XYZ file of C-alpha atoms in Angstrom:
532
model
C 80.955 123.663 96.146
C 80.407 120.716 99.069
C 83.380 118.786 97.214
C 85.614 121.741 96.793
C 84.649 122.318 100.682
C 85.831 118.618 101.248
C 89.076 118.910 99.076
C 90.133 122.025 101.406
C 89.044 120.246 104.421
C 91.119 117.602 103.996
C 94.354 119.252 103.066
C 93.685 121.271 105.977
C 93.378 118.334 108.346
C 96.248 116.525 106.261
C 98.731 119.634 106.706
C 97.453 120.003 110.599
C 98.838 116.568 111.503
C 102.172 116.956 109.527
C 103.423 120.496 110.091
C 104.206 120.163 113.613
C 107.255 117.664 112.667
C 107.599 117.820 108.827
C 107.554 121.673 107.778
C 110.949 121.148 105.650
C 109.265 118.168 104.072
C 105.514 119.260 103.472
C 106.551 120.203 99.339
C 107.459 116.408 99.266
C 104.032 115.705 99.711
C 102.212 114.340 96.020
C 98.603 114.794 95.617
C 96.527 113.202 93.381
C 92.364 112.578 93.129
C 90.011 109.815 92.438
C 86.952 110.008 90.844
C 85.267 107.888 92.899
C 86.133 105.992 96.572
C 88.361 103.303 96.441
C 86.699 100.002 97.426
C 90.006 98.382 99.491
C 93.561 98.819 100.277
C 93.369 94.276 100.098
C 95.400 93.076 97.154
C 93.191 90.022 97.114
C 90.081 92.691 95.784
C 92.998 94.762 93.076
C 90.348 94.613 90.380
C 89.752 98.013 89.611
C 92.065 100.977 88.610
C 91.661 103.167 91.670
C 91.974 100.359 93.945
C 95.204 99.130 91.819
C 97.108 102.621 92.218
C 96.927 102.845 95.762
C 97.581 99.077 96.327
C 100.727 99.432 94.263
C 102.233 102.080 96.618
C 101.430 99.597 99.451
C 102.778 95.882 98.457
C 105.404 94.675 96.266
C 105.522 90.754 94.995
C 107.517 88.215 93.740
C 108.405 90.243 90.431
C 106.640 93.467 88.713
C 106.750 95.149 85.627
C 108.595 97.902 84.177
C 107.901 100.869 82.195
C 108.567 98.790 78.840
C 106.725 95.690 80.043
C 109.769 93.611 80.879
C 109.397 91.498 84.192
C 111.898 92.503 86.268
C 112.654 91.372 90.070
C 111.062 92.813 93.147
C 110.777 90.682 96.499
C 112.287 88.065 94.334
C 115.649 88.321 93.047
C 116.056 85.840 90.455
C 114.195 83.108 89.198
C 114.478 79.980 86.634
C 112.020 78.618 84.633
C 112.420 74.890 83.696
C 112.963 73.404 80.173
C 109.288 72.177 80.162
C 107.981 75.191 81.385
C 106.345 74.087 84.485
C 108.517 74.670 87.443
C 108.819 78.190 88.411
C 111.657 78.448 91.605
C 112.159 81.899 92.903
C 114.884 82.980 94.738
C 113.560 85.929 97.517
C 115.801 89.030 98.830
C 116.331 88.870 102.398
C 116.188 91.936 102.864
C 112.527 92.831 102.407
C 110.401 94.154 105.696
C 107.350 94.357 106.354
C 105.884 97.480 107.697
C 106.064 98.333 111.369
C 102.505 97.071 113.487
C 102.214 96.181 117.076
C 101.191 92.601 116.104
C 104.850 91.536 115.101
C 106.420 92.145 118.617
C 110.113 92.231 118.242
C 111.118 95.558 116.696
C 107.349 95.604 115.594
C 108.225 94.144 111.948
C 109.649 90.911 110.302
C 111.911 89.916 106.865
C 109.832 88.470 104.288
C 109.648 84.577 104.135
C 108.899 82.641 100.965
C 105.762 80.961 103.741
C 104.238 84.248 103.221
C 104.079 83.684 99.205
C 102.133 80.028 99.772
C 99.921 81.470 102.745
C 99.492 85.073 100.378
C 98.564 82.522 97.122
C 96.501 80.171 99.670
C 94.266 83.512 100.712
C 94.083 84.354 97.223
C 92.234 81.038 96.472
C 90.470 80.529 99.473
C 86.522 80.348 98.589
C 85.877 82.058 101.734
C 87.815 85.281 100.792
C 85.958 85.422 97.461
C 88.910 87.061 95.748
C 88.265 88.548 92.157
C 92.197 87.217 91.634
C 91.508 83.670 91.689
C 91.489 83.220 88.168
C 95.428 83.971 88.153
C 96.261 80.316 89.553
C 94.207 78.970 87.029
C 96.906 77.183 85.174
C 98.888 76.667 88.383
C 99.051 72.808 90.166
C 100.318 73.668 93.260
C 102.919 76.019 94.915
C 104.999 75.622 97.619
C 107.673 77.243 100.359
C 111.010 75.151 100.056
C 112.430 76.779 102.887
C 112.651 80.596 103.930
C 114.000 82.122 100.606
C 112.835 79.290 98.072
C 109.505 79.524 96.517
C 108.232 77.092 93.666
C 105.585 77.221 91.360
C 104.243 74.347 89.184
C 101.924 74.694 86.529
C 99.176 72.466 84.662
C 100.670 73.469 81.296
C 103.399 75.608 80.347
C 101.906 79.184 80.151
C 104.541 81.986 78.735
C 102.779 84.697 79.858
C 103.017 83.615 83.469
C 105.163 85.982 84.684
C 103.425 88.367 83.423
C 100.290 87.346 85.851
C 102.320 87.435 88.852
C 103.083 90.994 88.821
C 99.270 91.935 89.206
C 98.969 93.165 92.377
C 96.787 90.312 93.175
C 100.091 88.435 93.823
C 101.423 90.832 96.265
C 103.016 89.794 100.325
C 100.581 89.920 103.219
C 101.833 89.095 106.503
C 99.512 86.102 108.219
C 99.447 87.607 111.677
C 97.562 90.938 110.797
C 95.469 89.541 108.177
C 94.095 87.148 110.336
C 94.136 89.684 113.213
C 92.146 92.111 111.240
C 89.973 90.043 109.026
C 87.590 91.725 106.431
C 89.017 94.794 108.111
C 92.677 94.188 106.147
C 91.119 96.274 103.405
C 91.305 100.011 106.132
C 94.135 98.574 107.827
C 96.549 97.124 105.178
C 100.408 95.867 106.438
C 102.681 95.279 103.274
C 106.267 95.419 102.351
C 105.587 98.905 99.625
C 107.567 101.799 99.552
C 104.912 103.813 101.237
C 102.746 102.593 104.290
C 99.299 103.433 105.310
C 98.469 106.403 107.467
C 95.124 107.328 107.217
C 91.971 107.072 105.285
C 88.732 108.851 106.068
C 86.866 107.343 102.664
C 85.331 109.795 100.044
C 87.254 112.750 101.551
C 91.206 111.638 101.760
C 93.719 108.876 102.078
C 97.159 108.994 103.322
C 100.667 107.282 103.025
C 104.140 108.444 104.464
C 107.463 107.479 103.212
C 108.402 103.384 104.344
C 111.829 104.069 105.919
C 112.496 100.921 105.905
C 112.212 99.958 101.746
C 114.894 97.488 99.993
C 114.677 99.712 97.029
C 117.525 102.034 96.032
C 118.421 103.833 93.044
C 121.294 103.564 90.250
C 123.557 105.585 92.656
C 122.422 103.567 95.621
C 120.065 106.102 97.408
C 117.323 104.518 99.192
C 113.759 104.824 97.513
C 111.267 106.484 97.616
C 111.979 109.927 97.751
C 108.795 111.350 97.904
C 107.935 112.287 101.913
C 103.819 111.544 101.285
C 101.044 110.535 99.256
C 97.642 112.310 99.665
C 95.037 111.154 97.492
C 91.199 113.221 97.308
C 88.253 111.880 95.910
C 86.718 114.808 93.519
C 83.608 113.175 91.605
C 83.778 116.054 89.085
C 86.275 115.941 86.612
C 86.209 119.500 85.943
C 86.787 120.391 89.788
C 90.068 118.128 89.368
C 91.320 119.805 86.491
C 90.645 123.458 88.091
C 92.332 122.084 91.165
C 95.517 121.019 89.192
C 95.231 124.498 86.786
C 95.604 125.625 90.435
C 98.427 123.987 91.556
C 96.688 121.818 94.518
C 96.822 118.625 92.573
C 100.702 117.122 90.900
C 99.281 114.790 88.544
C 95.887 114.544 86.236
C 95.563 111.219 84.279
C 92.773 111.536 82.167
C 91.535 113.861 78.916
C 87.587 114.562 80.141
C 85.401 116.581 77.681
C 84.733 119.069 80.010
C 88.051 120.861 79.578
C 90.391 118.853 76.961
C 90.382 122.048 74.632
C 91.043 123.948 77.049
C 94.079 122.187 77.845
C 95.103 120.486 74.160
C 95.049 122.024 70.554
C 93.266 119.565 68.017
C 96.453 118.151 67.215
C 97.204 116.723 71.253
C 100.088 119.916 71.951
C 99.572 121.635 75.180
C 97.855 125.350 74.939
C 100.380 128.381 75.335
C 99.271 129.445 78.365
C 100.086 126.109 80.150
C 103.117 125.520 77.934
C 105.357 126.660 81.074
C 104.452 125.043 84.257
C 103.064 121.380 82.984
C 104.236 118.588 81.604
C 102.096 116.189 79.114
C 103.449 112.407 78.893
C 101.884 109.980 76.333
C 102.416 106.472 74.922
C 100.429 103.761 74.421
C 97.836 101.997 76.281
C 96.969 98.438 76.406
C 93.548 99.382 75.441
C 91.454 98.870 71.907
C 88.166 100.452 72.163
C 85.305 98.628 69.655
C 82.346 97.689 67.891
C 81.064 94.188 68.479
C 78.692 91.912 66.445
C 76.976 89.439 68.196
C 77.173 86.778 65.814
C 74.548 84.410 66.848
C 71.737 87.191 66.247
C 69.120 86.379 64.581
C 68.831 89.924 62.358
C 70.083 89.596 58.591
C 72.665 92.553 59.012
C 74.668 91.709 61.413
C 75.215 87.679 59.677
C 76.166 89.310 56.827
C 79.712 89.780 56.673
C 79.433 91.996 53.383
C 77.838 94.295 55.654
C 80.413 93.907 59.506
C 82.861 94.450 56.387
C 81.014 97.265 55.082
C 81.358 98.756 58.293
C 84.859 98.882 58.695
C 85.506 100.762 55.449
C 82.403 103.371 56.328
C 84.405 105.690 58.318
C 87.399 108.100 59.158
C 88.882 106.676 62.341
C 91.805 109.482 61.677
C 89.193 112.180 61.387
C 87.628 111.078 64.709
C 90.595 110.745 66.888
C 91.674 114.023 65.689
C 88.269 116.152 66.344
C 86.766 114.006 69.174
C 89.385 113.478 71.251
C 92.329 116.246 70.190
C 94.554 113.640 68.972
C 94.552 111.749 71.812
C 94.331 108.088 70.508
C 95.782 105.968 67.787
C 93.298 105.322 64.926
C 92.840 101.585 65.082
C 93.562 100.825 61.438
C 95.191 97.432 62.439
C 93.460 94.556 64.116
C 92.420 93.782 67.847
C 95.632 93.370 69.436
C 96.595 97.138 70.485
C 100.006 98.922 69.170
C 102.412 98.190 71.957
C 101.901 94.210 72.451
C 103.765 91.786 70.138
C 101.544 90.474 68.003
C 100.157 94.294 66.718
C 100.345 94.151 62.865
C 99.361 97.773 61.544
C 98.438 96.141 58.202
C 96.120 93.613 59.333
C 92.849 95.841 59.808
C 90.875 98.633 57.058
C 91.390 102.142 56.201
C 88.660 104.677 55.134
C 87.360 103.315 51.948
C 84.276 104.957 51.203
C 83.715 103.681 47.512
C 84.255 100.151 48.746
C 81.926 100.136 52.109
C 79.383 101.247 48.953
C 79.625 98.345 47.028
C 79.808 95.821 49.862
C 75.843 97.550 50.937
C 74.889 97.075 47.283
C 76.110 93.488 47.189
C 74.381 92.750 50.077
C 71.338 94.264 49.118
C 71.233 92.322 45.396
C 71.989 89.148 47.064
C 69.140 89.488 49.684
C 66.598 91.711 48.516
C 66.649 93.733 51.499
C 66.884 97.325 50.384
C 66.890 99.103 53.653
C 69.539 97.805 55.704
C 68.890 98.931 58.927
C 71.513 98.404 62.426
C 71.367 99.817 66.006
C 74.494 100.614 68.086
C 74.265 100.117 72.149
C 76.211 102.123 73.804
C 76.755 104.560 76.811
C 76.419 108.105 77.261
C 79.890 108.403 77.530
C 80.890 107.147 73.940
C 77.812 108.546 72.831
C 79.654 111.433 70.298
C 81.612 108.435 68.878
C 78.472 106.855 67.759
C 77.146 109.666 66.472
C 79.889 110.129 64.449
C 79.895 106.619 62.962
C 75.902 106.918 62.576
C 76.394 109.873 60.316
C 79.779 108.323 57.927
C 77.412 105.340 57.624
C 74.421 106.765 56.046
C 76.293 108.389 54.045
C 77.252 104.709 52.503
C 73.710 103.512 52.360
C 73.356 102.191 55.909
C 70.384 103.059 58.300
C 72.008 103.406 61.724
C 70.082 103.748 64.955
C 72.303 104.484 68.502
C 70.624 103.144 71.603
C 71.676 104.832 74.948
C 71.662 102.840 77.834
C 73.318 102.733 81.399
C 76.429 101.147 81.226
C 75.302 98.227 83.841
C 72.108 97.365 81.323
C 74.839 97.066 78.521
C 77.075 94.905 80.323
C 73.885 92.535 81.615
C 72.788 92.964 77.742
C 76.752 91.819 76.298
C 77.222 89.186 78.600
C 73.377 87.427 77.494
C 73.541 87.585 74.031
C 70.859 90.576 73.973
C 72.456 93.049 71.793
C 73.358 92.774 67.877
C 75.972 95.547 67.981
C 77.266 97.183 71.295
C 80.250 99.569 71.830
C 82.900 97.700 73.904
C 86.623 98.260 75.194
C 89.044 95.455 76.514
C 92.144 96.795 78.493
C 94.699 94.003 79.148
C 95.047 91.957 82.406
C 98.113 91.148 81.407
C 100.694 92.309 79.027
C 100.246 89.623 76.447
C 98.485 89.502 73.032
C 96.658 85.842 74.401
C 94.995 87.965 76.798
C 93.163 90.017 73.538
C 92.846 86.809 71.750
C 91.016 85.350 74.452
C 87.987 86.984 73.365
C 87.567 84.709 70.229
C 88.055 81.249 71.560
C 84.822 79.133 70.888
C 85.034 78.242 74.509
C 85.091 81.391 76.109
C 81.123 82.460 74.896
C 79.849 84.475 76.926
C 78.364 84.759 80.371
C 80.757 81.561 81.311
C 84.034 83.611 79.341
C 84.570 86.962 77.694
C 83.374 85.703 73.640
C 81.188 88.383 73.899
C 80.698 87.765 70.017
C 80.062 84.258 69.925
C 82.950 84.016 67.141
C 83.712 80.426 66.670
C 86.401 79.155 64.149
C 88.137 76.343 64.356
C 91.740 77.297 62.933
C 91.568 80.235 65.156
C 90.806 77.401 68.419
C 94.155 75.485 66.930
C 96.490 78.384 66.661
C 94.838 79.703 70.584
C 95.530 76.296 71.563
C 99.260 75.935 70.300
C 100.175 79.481 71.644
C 100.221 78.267 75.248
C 102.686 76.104 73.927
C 104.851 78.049 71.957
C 107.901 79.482 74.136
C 109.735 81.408 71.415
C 108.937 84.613 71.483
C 109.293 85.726 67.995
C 107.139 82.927 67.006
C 104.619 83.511 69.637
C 103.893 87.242 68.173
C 103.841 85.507 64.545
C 100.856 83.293 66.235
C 98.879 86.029 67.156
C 99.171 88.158 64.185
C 97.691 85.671 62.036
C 95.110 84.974 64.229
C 94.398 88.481 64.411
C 94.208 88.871 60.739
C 91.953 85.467 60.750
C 89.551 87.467 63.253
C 89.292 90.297 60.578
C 88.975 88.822 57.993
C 85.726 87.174 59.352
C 84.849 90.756 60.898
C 82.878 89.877 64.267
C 84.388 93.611 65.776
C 84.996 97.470 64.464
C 88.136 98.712 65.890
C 87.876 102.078 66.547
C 91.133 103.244 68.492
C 93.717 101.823 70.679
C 93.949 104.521 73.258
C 97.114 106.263 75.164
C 98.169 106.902 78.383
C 97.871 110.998 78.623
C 99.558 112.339 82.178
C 99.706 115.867 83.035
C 101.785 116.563 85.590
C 103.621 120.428 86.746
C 107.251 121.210 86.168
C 108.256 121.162 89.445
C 107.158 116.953 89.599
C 109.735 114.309 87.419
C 110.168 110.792 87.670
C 106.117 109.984 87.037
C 107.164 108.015 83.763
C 104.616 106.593 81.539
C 103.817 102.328 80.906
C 100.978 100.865 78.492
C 98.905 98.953 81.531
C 98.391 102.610 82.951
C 99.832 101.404 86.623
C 100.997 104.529 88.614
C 104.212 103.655 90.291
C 105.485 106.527 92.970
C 108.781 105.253 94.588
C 110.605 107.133 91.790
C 108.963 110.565 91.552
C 110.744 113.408 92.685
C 109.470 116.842 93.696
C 110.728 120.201 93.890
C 109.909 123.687 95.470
């Protein structure tokens, strides 16, 4: 009841300071909630997905991505990459203003300068900032303004996913003067170049954007973007409270399939109910996302070094059956390997299908060749992936396999992953960037874990040779041939359990178009129209 109380709080104190001037325009508000508060409006702190949405409304960089993962230009208009693959020169719109503030005197704003890229990249490394970003510029040797519309960037070693990096929104335009006039503050009072600008933010109970008059973006018939008049954005902890707020028509948009109410919204198969057939939307695809079992293989227990019984494993269970009744559908069984379906690279023949008889005889093997006829594992995991476990726990004794589930907070199990303290842990990896390597990453020998994300410990020397030589492979097509095989090396040797790569599920009502649907989950406003 106190957070419904908050929710009609502040619409009430959102619609009080609009409907004096904007009565015509209030419908062309779009309202969305967060779960929980969003930690900064900074691009230099866009680590989490909250934080990510809202930046994304605010800032544009050099380039972005589009709805099919193609790089595409945004603050720069063209670019060319040189036969090496280590100069970067970008060619910047100038065009592209920053929003109105006091601090820029003459007509209170100022055209983007290609100095604002090397001081934005500068803050981005800057120790002092502590930026969760910095790892981006990794691979990079220096950058550098040429003049006002030339930007260059050279790397260590050529790196094809690279422009794939710079349309995190860690890369995004920040204007010197109000940074530096604001400080640590930048994250409340944030100036960018977005198709909305800040209004207001009063944290755990609203935040606010109105329409950026001034944005370079237009669409295919030239009319300037965005069209929306507003962004309000609540922050409901209960998921169930959001959904009966969007059942109700005070919300536009739900992103998420919770427990508490997905059959009440979806039939087993993923098809919207009858009664909400009529006034909402459902948008799906893919999701850079594969959700997991890991082994740690440097434990010390029997089971989990045998690869008989990691193999074993794989075979023991439906992953069909469990998307379908666990999550309505919602889901792709992950019957290929790591990489997710989506990402070049994803071979669906690589992984296992249900294979009861064999997941038998692998236990039996192992039990004949060490004597040990009570295999026994334990599964980590939280309480929110708890009914997968269960699930798996009851397919595998019905192989021959004792199966315990731990429960533990989800902060204990990423302390526990990162140290090398649990033999078999539920896990999930959503990309950073759109680019097999990225998934890949989590098998190089030199990644182990806490100092990388080898969460495993998996070590294999073809598998380091082939990571190696990707950086250095340009072709595409060849590049995805790469990765498959190392994928198929990694099951073959069967340190993980894929369990599902998920999907992107958006609800939104009729009246709302334009919201589109892209595998890294980003929300992206500037093209969503609404009507009465």
């Amino acid at each position: 009841m106190k957070h419904l109380l908050y929710f009609s709080f502040s619409l009430l104190l959102f619609w009080s300071c609009n409907s004096t001037k904007n009565d015509n325009k209030d419908h062309l508000v779009f309202r969305y909630n967060e779960h929980k508060n969003i930690g900064s409006l900074d691009p230099a702190f866009a680590k989490d997905n909250a934080d990510i949405w809202a930046i994304n409304q605010l800032f544009n960089g050099l380039v972005e991505m589009n709805d099919s993962l193609k790089v595409i230009p945004s603050i720069a208009k063209k670019w060319t990459v040189s036969e090496d693959g280590l100069t970067y020169k970008f060619t910047l719109r100038n065009d592209v203003y920053f929003h109105k503030h006091s601090l820029f005197k003459k007509d209170s704003t100022r055209t983007v300068k290609a100095q604002d890229f090397e001081y934005s990249f500068n803050r981005i490394l800057d120790p002092k900032v502590a930026s969760s970003g910095r790892w981006v510029f990794n691979k990079v040797e220096h950058f550098k303004a040429e003049n006002d519309s030339i930007f260059t960037i050279n790397l260590k070693q050529p790196f094809p996913a690279f422009l794939g990096l710079l349309t995190m929104k860690y890369c995004s335009v920040v204007p010197k003067e109000i940074v530096e006039h604001y400080g640590s503050n930048f994250r409340s009072n944030p100036i960018g170049t977005g198709p909305f600008k800040f209004k207001r933010w009063e944290e755990n109970i609203k935040l606010v954007f109105r329409k950026n008059n001034n944005y370079f973006e237009t669409d295919a018939k030239g009319n300037q973007l965005p069209y929306l008049e507003a962004v309000a954005i609540t922050f409901l902890p209960d998921k169930q409270s959001e959904f009966m707020q969007f059942a109700q028509g005070n919300l536009d948009f739900l992103n998420s399939l919770d427990a508490s109410y997905q059959d009440e919204i979806l039939t087993t198969k993923g098809e919207l109910r009858d009664k909400y057939t009529k006034t909402v939307n459902v948008i799906k695809g893919p999701y850079l996302n594969t959700e997991y079992l890991a082994f740690f293989m440097d434990s010390e227990k029997d089971e989990i070094n045998s690869k008989n019984l990691r193999l074993a494993i794989n075979y023991g269970f439906d992953r069909k059956k469990m998307i379908t009744y666990l999550r309505n559908g919602i889901g792709i069984p992950a019957n290929g390997g790591f990489i997710p379906k989506g990402l070049p690279g994803f071979n669906k023949n690589t992984g296992f299908e249900y294979n009861p008889e064999k997941a038998k005889q692998l236990i039996e093997d192992y039990k004949t060749q060490t004597g040990n006829l009570n295999p026994e594992i334990t599964i980590t995991t939280t309480s929110n992936y708890l009914n997968f476990c269960e699930y798996i726990q009851r397919e595998l004794t019905k192989i021959g396999l004792i199966v315990n589930v731990d429960v533990i907070p989800a902060s204990t199990l990423k302390e526990g992953k990162a140290n090398g303290k649990l033999d078999l842990f539920r896990a999930s990896w959503v990309a950073d960037y759109p680019d097999a390597q990225n998934y890949l990453s989590l098998f190089y020998s030199e990644n182990f874990a806490p100092n990388g994300p080898n969460y495993t410990h998996f070590k294999d020397e073809t598998f380091d040779t082939w990571y190696t030589q990707s950086f250095l492979e340009s072709n595409v097509d060849e590049r995805a041939k790469l990765y498959s095989k190392m994928d198929s090396l990694i099951l073959k040797e069967a340190p993980i359990v894929p369990l599902y790569y998920d999907e992107v599920i958006r609800f939104t009502h009729k009246k709302v178009s334009g919201i589109g649907n892209n595998p890294i989950n980003l929300l992206q406003l500037k093209r969503v129209k609404k009507e009465l």
